[in-house]
Structure formats: structure tokens, C-alpha cells
Amino acid sequence: MDLTNLKARELIAGYKNRDFSVEEVVKTYIDKIEEKDKDINAYVTVCAEEALERAKSVDKKFQDREEMGILSGVPLSLKDNIAVKGVKMTCSSKMLENFIPSYDSVISERIKKSDGIILGKANMDEFAMGASTKTSYFGPSKNPLNRDLVPGGSSGGSAAALAAGECALSVGSDTGGSTRQPASFCGLVGIKPTYGSIPRYGMATLANTFDQAGSLGRDVEDAHLLLKALVGRSQLDATSVGNDSILKEIDYSSGEEAVEFLKDLRIVIPKLYMDLELDPTVKDQYEKAIDLFEKNGAKIEVVPMDSLKYVIETYYILTNGEIAPNMARFDGLRYGHRTDKYENYEEMFRKSRAEGFGDEVKRRIMIGTHILSLEFAKDYYYKALKVRNKIKTEMEEALKKDGMILCPTSPILPPKIDQDISPVEMYKADLFTVPANIAGCPSMSIPMPLVDGLSVGMELTAGRFKDHEMIKAALGFERSVK
């Protein structure tokens, strides 16, 4: 039996039955990473020694019949923008190539308290700016379903590690779809909870009002399990509010009866989405998903949501406006890359940033600086804030009475790694994922059955703090497609 094929909950059951030890499982995962990851490139850093030591201590807790955490013995990967004390945190950038944090993020602290095993830090787009991992300083990750294709991004390494069987669960971050889109490309479940559900302390900031950690699992139950370990307020993050909805129990033992969760469910289809030109495979799978919901008793409503036509422009104006000041802290003085040759502070600052940042990061810093300048802030940034409010209001109206928006997670199939995609084309591919971040709503991607070996994810978005209802609906949908 290949232990890496077991889901997280199956590993936990196996430990309790003494079928295998945590150390045995962790060794199997480390061997698999050593064997496969040179090709997949899912990890930036592997914590083999630390993981084995941790596995031994969790085994001892099992042997002593101590109370176990919710992730007891489950091997995980963390996106490399999440701090783990004593482990390199690079954000896949030359700027932080050798940075080692002296503290744990709230996320890594909660994983340790839950008895999870951190196997390593996963590759990503540089500072989470990208949708393919191609902007990573350490090279792109490959999609385990087809290694000629990208795994998505910016949490592409997290998704690739999980899809390749190099971890049992993975933590990503989601600013505009960075957990859901790679989940879609790699045939996984990816959940972005309501904004504020999971504290962001110790997670490198991209755009403060959009960022939220997310969970990746092989199915809905596994992804929800990880989410439950991470949710809750923290005094270290004033924007964290917790989310009791995520902690509500769901009957996962119900088997195919879970399809009943779809009965009388109100499914909202924005009219704009029906009129879009999508990849033919994506469009076909979207129509099949709508039929499945309807067949199982859901009520389909096509509604006008005209403000959604502005989501891409609004999202990138606002996020780039937040990126520019957030990146100012990387000056080569306090931490991060510092150039070797300089004559004064100004030259050191300029050269360190020029050498430390990749093209996409520089592009977004320049755009953000331009947007926030006194001359243009009124025309761009403040107008975008007004449009954001309009989008949020329209979404709240559409999602009232426990409605949920259904759409494809991505309008395209995963592109080839060597395929040239312009920044504008890459930004447009976020069309379906960014509305949830603009409004702070929970959203998740659930895979359809593979078509020609490729995955197409369907996305459910619910009203704020309706995570429980969304996950229940996703479970019913998952069981209906099997």
C-alpha cells in the first residue's frame, strides 16, 4: 500500500488503528519528494529532519494516549510566503533568498498545535504576483497531471505538491484566486474562506484588503479539515474575526445521500458569464455542472450583475495600489537582498531592489506607484474603490436568501509552461475568481471529472460567513459527479 495515496483523514484513522506510524508515513513522503520533486519543482525548501523529529513526538503522543490535535500526524506543505520559525521563507524571490524568520506565523503555529507535520515550503509566483509559478526565482513548478503544463498560481507549488502525492494537505494564500485556480488546474479542492477567517500574521502581505489564507485538499472533506485547524481570531491580526460557520459539523459519512444538500439550493448564474467566450471544454463542463445542480433539485436563476464586467480593472487598480507601499519595506537595509557595489544609501536602495525583484513585481510596483500618485489617485484609485463597493453591493443582493454563484474557476485550461502569455491575458484569466476577494466572500473550487487528462474546476461563491452552507453544497456537488 502506497501511504502517500491515502487522504488526510485516512492517515489519521490509520494512526489510531496502529496500522502504521507517523514516522513511517513521513519517511515515505520524504522519499517521494526526493524521488519526484526534481522534476515537479513543487518545493523551495524541504524540512526533512524537522519533520521526522516532529513525527516521532506525535507518535509518542499516540502511544501515551494523549489528546491529539485535529491534524494529528498529517504531512503538509505551506506556501513559501508563510513564516515557519527557523525555516527559510523566500516568497520565491531573490530578494528573500536567504531570509530565515525568527518567529512562527499564526498559521504554522496552529498547524503545530494541531499536531500537523510541516514537510516544507512550496514554490509560488514571486511575492504571489502571477498565475502560473513562472515568475518564481526558483523556476516554475509543473502540473502533475501533465508536466508540460503550468499548475496555476500563485499557490502553484502548493497544488503541485498535493497533486503529485508529495504531501497530504497544503496551505496556500488567495488574493484573487491563488488557491482556487491552481486547485482547478491540478484536479483538487481549493477553499478561500470569508475574509478575516484566518489570521494573516506571519504571511507576507500582497494586498491587505484582499489577502486570505486558503486550504487545498484532495476532496471537500480534507480541505475542510485543514480549514478547521486554521480558523479563529488572533490578537496578532486586527483584521481577523474568526468564523464559527467553518467549525459547524457536516455529515461526511452520508455517502451519495449528501447529494440531498443540493435540493432547493438557489444557484445564481450571472448573465454576463453565460455570454462569455470560454474555452470549449470549460464551457461544456460548465453546462454539465449547471445540469447536475438542476437535476438534483437546485433552483437555477440567471441574474443581471452588470458591475462584474469591471472586476478585472477594479481588482488590479486596487491591488497594485496596495502592492506598491507593501513592497517599500524591501530596501536591502533591514533584511533581504543587498547589492554588493554602492556608494550611498540611495544607490544601495535602488540597486538592491533592481537586482532583488523580478519583472512582474517591478511592473506592479510601478503601476501601483503611478495609480497612487497625487495626479492620478482621484481618477483611478478612488474611483476603483467606488466600483468595488458597487460590485460588493450587487453580489450581496444576488447572494441573499442563501444563494450561491456558480461559474468555472478559470475561463481557460492550464497553458503550456513554454507558452508566452502577456500580462494582460494573465490578468483576464482571473475573471471568475476575483469577485469573491473584492467582496470578501467565501469561494471554493471543486473539480469535475478529468477530460483528456485535464482538470476543470467549478467555483461556488456564497455570502460572507456562509462558509458552512457553501462547503455542504460543494460536498453534494462532489458526490453527484462521482
PDB file of N, CA and C in Angstrom, residues 108-196:
ATOM      1  N   SER A 108       1.302  28.587  10.908  1.00  0.00           N
ATOM      2  CA  SER A 108       2.221  27.484  11.236  1.00  0.00           C
ATOM      3  C   SER A 108       2.123  27.104  12.710  1.00  0.00           C
ATOM      4  N   GLU A 109       1.874  28.089  13.554  1.00  0.00           N
ATOM      5  CA  GLU A 109       1.708  27.805  14.980  1.00  0.00           C
ATOM      6  C   GLU A 109       0.484  26.912  15.211  1.00  0.00           C
ATOM      7  N   ARG A 110      -0.602  27.202  14.502  1.00  0.00           N
ATOM      8  CA  ARG A 110      -1.822  26.400  14.670  1.00  0.00           C
ATOM      9  C   ARG A 110      -1.663  25.004  14.077  1.00  0.00           C
ATOM     10  N   ILE A 111      -0.901  24.883  12.999  1.00  0.00           N
ATOM     11  CA  ILE A 111      -0.631  23.557  12.439  1.00  0.00           C
ATOM     12  C   ILE A 111       0.152  22.718  13.439  1.00  0.00           C
ATOM     13  N   LYS A 112       1.140  23.320  14.071  1.00  0.00           N
ATOM     14  CA  LYS A 112       1.935  22.597  15.070  1.00  0.00           C
ATOM     15  C   LYS A 112       1.077  22.218  16.281  1.00  0.00           C
ATOM     16  N   LYS A 113       0.231  23.146  16.723  1.00  0.00           N
ATOM     17  CA  LYS A 113      -0.660  22.854  17.863  1.00  0.00           C
ATOM     18  C   LYS A 113      -1.652  21.754  17.525  1.00  0.00           C
ATOM     19  N   SER A 114      -2.010  21.655  16.256  1.00  0.00           N
ATOM     20  CA  SER A 114      -2.945  20.619  15.801  1.00  0.00           C
ATOM     21  C   SER A 114      -2.238  19.306  15.487  1.00  0.00           C
ATOM     22  N   ASP A 115      -0.912  19.243  15.774  1.00  0.00           N
ATOM     23  CA  ASP A 115      -0.090  18.044  15.559  1.00  0.00           C
ATOM     24  C   ASP A 115       0.118  17.714  14.083  1.00  0.00           C
ATOM     25  N   GLY A 116       0.012  18.723  13.207  1.00  0.00           N
ATOM     26  CA  GLY A 116       0.350  18.526  11.802  1.00  0.00           C
ATOM     27  C   GLY A 116       1.860  18.513  11.614  1.00  0.00           C
ATOM     28  N   ILE A 117       2.311  17.911  10.530  1.00  0.00           N
ATOM     29  CA  ILE A 117       3.751  17.794  10.232  1.00  0.00           C
ATOM     30  C   ILE A 117       4.064  18.643   8.997  1.00  0.00           C
ATOM     31  N   ILE A 118       4.883  19.679   9.161  1.00  0.00           N
ATOM     32  CA  ILE A 118       5.250  20.542   8.036  1.00  0.00           C
ATOM     33  C   ILE A 118       6.425  19.924   7.294  1.00  0.00           C
ATOM     34  N   LEU A 119       6.171  19.481   6.058  1.00  0.00           N
ATOM     35  CA  LEU A 119       7.215  18.838   5.247  1.00  0.00           C
ATOM     36  C   LEU A 119       8.126  19.860   4.571  1.00  0.00           C
ATOM     37  N   GLY A 120       7.585  21.039   4.265  1.00  0.00           N
ATOM     38  CA  GLY A 120       8.417  22.029   3.598  1.00  0.00           C
ATOM     39  C   GLY A 120       7.615  23.206   3.081  1.00  0.00           C
ATOM     40  N   LYS A 121       8.318  24.104   2.411  1.00  0.00           N
ATOM     41  CA  LYS A 121       7.744  25.333   1.871  1.00  0.00           C
ATOM     42  C   LYS A 121       7.607  25.194   0.357  1.00  0.00           C
ATOM     43  N   ALA A 122       6.412  25.493  -0.135  1.00  0.00           N
ATOM     44  CA  ALA A 122       6.083  25.243  -1.540  1.00  0.00           C
ATOM     45  C   ALA A 122       6.389  26.451  -2.430  1.00  0.00           C
ATOM     46  N   ASN A 123       6.764  26.144  -3.660  1.00  0.00           N
ATOM     47  CA  ASN A 123       7.071  27.146  -4.679  1.00  0.00           C
ATOM     48  C   ASN A 123       5.843  27.995  -4.988  1.00  0.00           C
ATOM     49  N   MET A 124       6.048  29.171  -5.527  1.00  0.00           N
ATOM     50  CA  MET A 124       4.957  30.109  -5.784  1.00  0.00           C
ATOM     51  C   MET A 124       5.423  31.151  -6.790  1.00  0.00           C
ATOM     52  N   ASP A 125       4.494  31.928  -7.320  1.00  0.00           N
ATOM     53  CA  ASP A 125       4.892  33.102  -8.083  1.00  0.00           C
ATOM     54  C   ASP A 125       5.532  34.099  -7.128  1.00  0.00           C
ATOM     55  N   GLU A 126       6.520  34.828  -7.608  1.00  0.00           N
ATOM     56  CA  GLU A 126       7.271  35.744  -6.755  1.00  0.00           C
ATOM     57  C   GLU A 126       6.347  36.716  -6.031  1.00  0.00           C
ATOM     58  N   PHE A 127       6.432  36.703  -4.702  1.00  0.00           N
ATOM     59  CA  PHE A 127       5.578  37.524  -3.843  1.00  0.00           C
ATOM     60  C   PHE A 127       4.102  37.377  -4.210  1.00  0.00           C
ATOM     61  N   ALA A 128       3.740  36.194  -4.709  1.00  0.00           N
ATOM     62  CA  ALA A 128       2.342  35.859  -5.056  1.00  0.00           C
ATOM     63  C   ALA A 128       1.821  36.691  -6.221  1.00  0.00           C
ATOM     64  N   MET A 129       2.712  37.206  -7.051  1.00  0.00           N
ATOM     65  CA  MET A 129       2.302  38.012  -8.202  1.00  0.00           C
ATOM     66  C   MET A 129       2.450  37.190  -9.474  1.00  0.00           C
ATOM     67  N   GLY A 130       1.348  36.561  -9.882  1.00  0.00           N
ATOM     68  CA  GLY A 130       1.353  35.716 -11.070  1.00  0.00           C
ATOM     69  C   GLY A 130       0.275  34.669 -10.967  1.00  0.00           C
ATOM     70  N   ALA A 131       0.144  33.869 -12.016  1.00  0.00           N
ATOM     71  CA  ALA A 131      -0.918  32.858 -12.053  1.00  0.00           C
ATOM     72  C   ALA A 131      -0.408  31.544 -12.625  1.00  0.00           C
ATOM     73  N   SER A 132       0.903  31.271 -12.477  1.00  0.00           N
ATOM     74  CA  SER A 132       1.471  30.089 -13.130  1.00  0.00           C
ATOM     75  C   SER A 132       2.710  29.524 -12.440  1.00  0.00           C
ATOM     76  N   THR A 133       3.271  30.217 -11.475  1.00  0.00           N
ATOM     77  CA  THR A 133       4.584  29.994 -10.827  1.00  0.00           C
ATOM     78  C   THR A 133       5.750  30.309 -11.761  1.00  0.00           C
ATOM     79  N   LYS A 134       5.460  30.842 -12.952  1.00  0.00           N
ATOM     80  CA  LYS A 134       6.544  31.159 -13.891  1.00  0.00           C
ATOM     81  C   LYS A 134       7.342  32.396 -13.469  1.00  0.00           C
ATOM     82  N   THR A 135       6.805  33.167 -12.523  1.00  0.00           N
ATOM     83  CA  THR A 135       7.569  34.324 -12.056  1.00  0.00           C
ATOM     84  C   THR A 135       8.474  33.975 -10.873  1.00  0.00           C
ATOM     85  N   SER A 136       8.483  32.706 -10.446  1.00  0.00           N
ATOM     86  CA  SER A 136       9.322  32.278  -9.324  1.00  0.00           C
ATOM     87  C   SER A 136      10.805  32.382  -9.670  1.00  0.00           C
ATOM     88  N   TYR A 137      11.585  32.882  -8.733  1.00  0.00           N
ATOM     89  CA  TYR A 137      13.044  32.963  -8.897  1.00  0.00           C
ATOM     90  C   TYR A 137      13.658  31.566  -9.002  1.00  0.00           C
ATOM     91  N   PHE A 138      12.960  30.555  -8.473  1.00  0.00           N
ATOM     92  CA  PHE A 138      13.477  29.189  -8.457  1.00  0.00           C
ATOM     93  C   PHE A 138      12.940  28.337  -9.606  1.00  0.00           C
ATOM     94  N   GLY A 139      12.333  28.981 -10.586  1.00  0.00           N
ATOM     95  CA  GLY A 139      11.806  28.262 -11.741  1.00  0.00           C
ATOM     96  C   GLY A 139      10.379  27.802 -11.509  1.00  0.00           C
ATOM     97  N   PRO A 140       9.657  27.522 -12.594  1.00  0.00           N
ATOM     98  CA  PRO A 140       8.243  27.151 -12.460  1.00  0.00           C
ATOM     99  C   PRO A 140       8.057  25.736 -11.920  1.00  0.00           C
ATOM    100  N   SER A 141       6.941  25.520 -11.244  1.00  0.00           N
ATOM    101  CA  SER A 141       6.512  24.164 -10.896  1.00  0.00           C
ATOM    102  C   SER A 141       5.805  23.571 -12.108  1.00  0.00           C
ATOM    103  N   LYS A 142       5.686  22.253 -12.130  1.00  0.00           N
ATOM    104  CA  LYS A 142       5.000  21.571 -13.224  1.00  0.00           C
ATOM    105  C   LYS A 142       3.706  20.954 -12.719  1.00  0.00           C
ATOM    106  N   ASN A 143       2.739  20.880 -13.613  1.00  0.00           N
ATOM    107  CA  ASN A 143       1.440  20.299 -13.274  1.00  0.00           C
ATOM    108  C   ASN A 143       1.558  18.773 -13.298  1.00  0.00           C
ATOM    109  N   PRO A 144       1.328  18.089 -12.172  1.00  0.00           N
ATOM    110  CA  PRO A 144       1.459  16.627 -12.147  1.00  0.00           C
ATOM    111  C   PRO A 144       0.518  15.897 -13.109  1.00  0.00           C
ATOM    112  N   LEU A 145      -0.593  16.541 -13.507  1.00  0.00           N
ATOM    113  CA  LEU A 145      -1.500  15.906 -14.472  1.00  0.00           C
ATOM    114  C   LEU A 145      -0.900  15.865 -15.872  1.00  0.00           C
ATOM    115  N   ASN A 146      -0.073  16.846 -16.175  1.00  0.00           N
ATOM    116  CA  ASN A 146       0.632  16.931 -17.459  1.00  0.00           C
ATOM    117  C   ASN A 146       1.803  17.869 -17.251  1.00  0.00           C
ATOM    118  N   ARG A 147       3.016  17.330 -17.234  1.00  0.00           N
ATOM    119  CA  ARG A 147       4.175  18.110 -16.827  1.00  0.00           C
ATOM    120  C   ARG A 147       4.629  19.149 -17.850  1.00  0.00           C
ATOM    121  N   ASP A 148       3.957  19.195 -18.967  1.00  0.00           N
ATOM    122  CA  ASP A 148       4.220  20.272 -19.934  1.00  0.00           C
ATOM    123  C   ASP A 148       3.416  21.525 -19.601  1.00  0.00           C
ATOM    124  N   LEU A 149       2.488  21.403 -18.639  1.00  0.00           N
ATOM    125  CA  LEU A 149       1.573  22.494 -18.335  1.00  0.00           C
ATOM    126  C   LEU A 149       1.888  23.135 -16.990  1.00  0.00           C
ATOM    127  N   VAL A 150       1.432  24.388 -16.812  1.00  0.00           N
ATOM    128  CA  VAL A 150       1.601  25.059 -15.525  1.00  0.00           C
ATOM    129  C   VAL A 150       0.598  24.486 -14.524  1.00  0.00           C
ATOM    130  N   PRO A 151       0.913  24.547 -13.225  1.00  0.00           N
ATOM    131  CA  PRO A 151      -0.037  24.085 -12.210  1.00  0.00           C
ATOM    132  C   PRO A 151      -0.963  25.190 -11.730  1.00  0.00           C
ATOM    133  N   GLY A 152      -0.830  26.375 -12.329  1.00  0.00           N
ATOM    134  CA  GLY A 152      -1.582  27.531 -11.854  1.00  0.00           C
ATOM    135  C   GLY A 152      -0.762  28.323 -10.861  1.00  0.00           C
ATOM    136  N   GLY A 153      -1.370  29.358 -10.303  1.00  0.00           N
ATOM    137  CA  GLY A 153      -0.648  30.191  -9.355  1.00  0.00           C
ATOM    138  C   GLY A 153      -1.575  31.167  -8.661  1.00  0.00           C
ATOM    139  N   SER A 154      -1.092  31.899  -7.693  1.00  0.00           N
ATOM    140  CA  SER A 154       0.304  31.893  -7.306  1.00  0.00           C
ATOM    141  C   SER A 154       0.663  30.730  -6.387  1.00  0.00           C
ATOM    142  N   SER A 155      -0.347  30.007  -5.873  1.00  0.00           N
ATOM    143  CA  SER A 155      -0.068  28.861  -4.991  1.00  0.00           C
ATOM    144  C   SER A 155       0.168  27.587  -5.794  1.00  0.00           C
ATOM    145  N   GLY A 156       0.838  27.715  -6.936  1.00  0.00           N
ATOM    146  CA  GLY A 156       1.038  26.571  -7.822  1.00  0.00           C
ATOM    147  C   GLY A 156       1.867  25.460  -7.217  1.00  0.00           C
ATOM    148  N   GLY A 157       2.888  25.819  -6.429  1.00  0.00           N
ATOM    149  CA  GLY A 157       3.712  24.796  -5.786  1.00  0.00           C
ATOM    150  C   GLY A 157       2.928  24.004  -4.756  1.00  0.00           C
ATOM    151  N   SER A 158       2.053  24.682  -4.029  1.00  0.00           N
ATOM    152  CA  SER A 158       1.210  24.006  -3.037  1.00  0.00           C
ATOM    153  C   SER A 158       0.307  22.979  -3.711  1.00  0.00           C
ATOM    154  N   ALA A 159      -0.316  23.384  -4.837  1.00  0.00           N
ATOM    155  CA  ALA A 159      -1.205  22.470  -5.562  1.00  0.00           C
ATOM    156  C   ALA A 159      -0.420  21.334  -6.205  1.00  0.00           C
ATOM    157  N   ALA A 160       0.741  21.651  -6.781  1.00  0.00           N
ATOM    158  CA  ALA A 160       1.563  20.626  -7.442  1.00  0.00           C
ATOM    159  C   ALA A 160       2.046  19.587  -6.442  1.00  0.00           C
ATOM    160  N   ALA A 161       2.467  20.036  -5.253  1.00  0.00           N
ATOM    161  CA  ALA A 161       2.938  19.102  -4.222  1.00  0.00           C
ATOM    162  C   ALA A 161       1.824  18.139  -3.825  1.00  0.00           C
ATOM    163  N   LEU A 162       0.619  18.657  -3.654  1.00  0.00           N
ATOM    164  CA  LEU A 162      -0.504  17.814  -3.250  1.00  0.00           C
ATOM    165  C   LEU A 162      -0.921  16.869  -4.375  1.00  0.00           C
ATOM    166  N   ALA A 163      -1.026  17.387  -5.590  1.00  0.00           N
ATOM    167  CA  ALA A 163      -1.451  16.552  -6.720  1.00  0.00           C
ATOM    168  C   ALA A 163      -0.418  15.480  -7.053  1.00  0.00           C
ATOM    169  N   ALA A 164       0.864  15.736  -6.749  1.00  0.00           N
ATOM    170  CA  ALA A 164       1.930  14.774  -7.015  1.00  0.00           C
ATOM    171  C   ALA A 164       2.099  13.764  -5.890  1.00  0.00           C
ATOM    172  N   GLY A 165       1.288  13.885  -4.835  1.00  0.00           N
ATOM    173  CA  GLY A 165       1.411  12.969  -3.704  1.00  0.00           C
ATOM    174  C   GLY A 165       2.617  13.261  -2.839  1.00  0.00           C
ATOM    175  N   GLU A 166       3.067  14.530  -2.814  1.00  0.00           N
ATOM    176  CA  GLU A 166       4.230  14.919  -2.021  1.00  0.00           C
ATOM    177  C   GLU A 166       3.831  15.573  -0.699  1.00  0.00           C
ATOM    178  N   CYS A 167       2.540  15.577  -0.407  1.00  0.00           N
ATOM    179  CA  CYS A 167       2.001  15.986   0.889  1.00  0.00           C
ATOM    180  C   CYS A 167       0.546  15.535   0.908  1.00  0.00           C
ATOM    181  N   ALA A 168      -0.073  15.569   2.075  1.00  0.00           N
ATOM    182  CA  ALA A 168      -1.472  15.123   2.189  1.00  0.00           C
ATOM    183  C   ALA A 168      -2.446  16.288   2.204  1.00  0.00           C
ATOM    184  N   LEU A 169      -1.972  17.469   2.602  1.00  0.00           N
ATOM    185  CA  LEU A 169      -2.749  18.704   2.595  1.00  0.00           C
ATOM    186  C   LEU A 169      -1.798  19.845   2.295  1.00  0.00           C
ATOM    187  N   SER A 170      -2.332  20.973   1.860  1.00  0.00           N
ATOM    188  CA  SER A 170      -1.448  22.100   1.595  1.00  0.00           C
ATOM    189  C   SER A 170      -2.156  23.417   1.895  1.00  0.00           C
ATOM    190  N   VAL A 171      -1.364  24.377   2.373  1.00  0.00           N
ATOM    191  CA  VAL A 171      -1.878  25.716   2.665  1.00  0.00           C
ATOM    192  C   VAL A 171      -1.395  26.670   1.574  1.00  0.00           C
ATOM    193  N   GLY A 172      -2.337  27.416   1.007  1.00  0.00           N
ATOM    194  CA  GLY A 172      -1.993  28.445   0.037  1.00  0.00           C
ATOM    195  C   GLY A 172      -2.441  29.796   0.555  1.00  0.00           C
ATOM    196  N   SER A 173      -2.297  30.809  -0.273  1.00  0.00           N
ATOM    197  CA  SER A 173      -2.897  32.110   0.030  1.00  0.00           C
ATOM    198  C   SER A 173      -3.687  32.530  -1.198  1.00  0.00           C
ATOM    199  N   ASP A 174      -4.677  33.373  -0.993  1.00  0.00           N
ATOM    200  CA  ASP A 174      -5.608  33.707  -2.073  1.00  0.00           C
ATOM    201  C   ASP A 174      -5.920  35.196  -2.027  1.00  0.00           C
ATOM    202  N   THR A 175      -5.362  35.938  -2.996  1.00  0.00           N
ATOM    203  CA  THR A 175      -5.611  37.375  -3.109  1.00  0.00           C
ATOM    204  C   THR A 175      -6.654  37.651  -4.183  1.00  0.00           C
ATOM    205  N   GLY A 176      -6.623  36.833  -5.247  1.00  0.00           N
ATOM    206  CA  GLY A 176      -7.600  36.990  -6.320  1.00  0.00           C
ATOM    207  C   GLY A 176      -7.897  35.673  -7.014  1.00  0.00           C
ATOM    208  N   GLY A 177      -7.670  34.571  -6.272  1.00  0.00           N
ATOM    209  CA  GLY A 177      -7.914  33.246  -6.840  1.00  0.00           C
ATOM    210  C   GLY A 177      -6.723  32.325  -6.749  1.00  0.00           C
ATOM    211  N   SER A 178      -5.701  32.713  -5.992  1.00  0.00           N
ATOM    212  CA  SER A 178      -4.424  31.991  -5.995  1.00  0.00           C
ATOM    213  C   SER A 178      -4.448  30.635  -5.314  1.00  0.00           C
ATOM    214  N   THR A 179      -5.542  30.294  -4.622  1.00  0.00           N
ATOM    215  CA  THR A 179      -5.732  28.932  -4.122  1.00  0.00           C
ATOM    216  C   THR A 179      -6.668  28.157  -5.036  1.00  0.00           C
ATOM    217  N   ARG A 180      -7.731  28.819  -5.489  1.00  0.00           N
ATOM    218  CA  ARG A 180      -8.764  28.143  -6.277  1.00  0.00           C
ATOM    219  C   ARG A 180      -8.301  27.814  -7.698  1.00  0.00           C
ATOM    220  N   GLN A 181      -7.610  28.741  -8.351  1.00  0.00           N
ATOM    221  CA  GLN A 181      -7.196  28.492  -9.739  1.00  0.00           C
ATOM    222  C   GLN A 181      -6.210  27.322  -9.859  1.00  0.00           C
ATOM    223  N   PRO A 182      -5.151  27.244  -9.025  1.00  0.00           N
ATOM    224  CA  PRO A 182      -4.297  26.049  -9.103  1.00  0.00           C
ATOM    225  C   PRO A 182      -5.011  24.761  -8.692  1.00  0.00           C
ATOM    226  N   ALA A 183      -5.981  24.867  -7.777  1.00  0.00           N
ATOM    227  CA  ALA A 183      -6.781  23.686  -7.439  1.00  0.00           C
ATOM    228  C   ALA A 183      -7.518  23.194  -8.672  1.00  0.00           C
ATOM    229  N   SER A 184      -8.066  24.127  -9.440  1.00  0.00           N
ATOM    230  CA  SER A 184      -8.773  23.773 -10.671  1.00  0.00           C
ATOM    231  C   SER A 184      -7.834  23.116 -11.683  1.00  0.00           C
ATOM    232  N   PHE A 185      -6.664  23.687 -11.882  1.00  0.00           N
ATOM    233  CA  PHE A 185      -5.712  23.169 -12.873  1.00  0.00           C
ATOM    234  C   PHE A 185      -5.166  21.797 -12.491  1.00  0.00           C
ATOM    235  N   CYS A 186      -5.108  21.499 -11.177  1.00  0.00           N
ATOM    236  CA  CYS A 186      -4.479  20.255 -10.715  1.00  0.00           C
ATOM    237  C   CYS A 186      -5.476  19.205 -10.217  1.00  0.00           C
ATOM    238  N   GLY A 187      -6.781  19.449 -10.402  1.00  0.00           N
ATOM    239  CA  GLY A 187      -7.779  18.452 -10.027  1.00  0.00           C
ATOM    240  C   GLY A 187      -8.006  18.316  -8.546  1.00  0.00           C
ATOM    241  N   LEU A 188      -7.916  19.433  -7.802  1.00  0.00           N
ATOM    242  CA  LEU A 188      -8.044  19.421  -6.346  1.00  0.00           C
ATOM    243  C   LEU A 188      -9.209  20.295  -5.896  1.00  0.00           C
ATOM    244  N   VAL A 189      -9.482  20.253  -4.601  1.00  0.00           N
ATOM    245  CA  VAL A 189     -10.437  21.171  -3.986  1.00  0.00           C
ATOM    246  C   VAL A 189      -9.641  22.291  -3.325  1.00  0.00           C
ATOM    247  N   GLY A 190     -10.005  23.520  -3.620  1.00  0.00           N
ATOM    248  CA  GLY A 190      -9.353  24.676  -3.009  1.00  0.00           C
ATOM    249  C   GLY A 190     -10.391  25.597  -2.410  1.00  0.00           C
ATOM    250  N   ILE A 191     -10.182  25.998  -1.146  1.00  0.00           N
ATOM    251  CA  ILE A 191     -11.160  26.839  -0.450  1.00  0.00           C
ATOM    252  C   ILE A 191     -10.519  28.159  -0.018  1.00  0.00           C
ATOM    253  N   LYS A 192     -11.161  29.259  -0.377  1.00  0.00           N
ATOM    254  CA  LYS A 192     -10.849  30.573   0.186  1.00  0.00           C
ATOM    255  C   LYS A 192     -11.994  30.942   1.121  1.00  0.00           C
ATOM    256  N   PRO A 193     -11.762  30.988   2.418  1.00  0.00           N
ATOM    257  CA  PRO A 193     -12.860  31.308   3.336  1.00  0.00           C
ATOM    258  C   PRO A 193     -13.197  32.800   3.324  1.00  0.00           C
ATOM    259  N   THR A 194     -14.213  33.180   4.047  1.00  0.00           N
ATOM    260  CA  THR A 194     -14.574  34.589   4.218  1.00  0.00           C
ATOM    261  C   THR A 194     -13.363  35.379   4.707  1.00  0.00           C
ATOM    262  N   TYR A 195     -13.188  36.577   4.163  1.00  0.00           N
ATOM    263  CA  TYR A 195     -12.068  37.433   4.573  1.00  0.00           C
ATOM    264  C   TYR A 195     -12.083  37.644   6.092  1.00  0.00           C
ATOM    265  N   GLY A 196     -10.931  37.438   6.715  1.00  0.00           N
ATOM    266  CA  GLY A 196     -10.812  37.602   8.159  1.00  0.00           C
ATOM    267  C   GLY A 196     -10.963  36.320   8.953  1.00  0.00           C
TER     268      GLY A 196
END
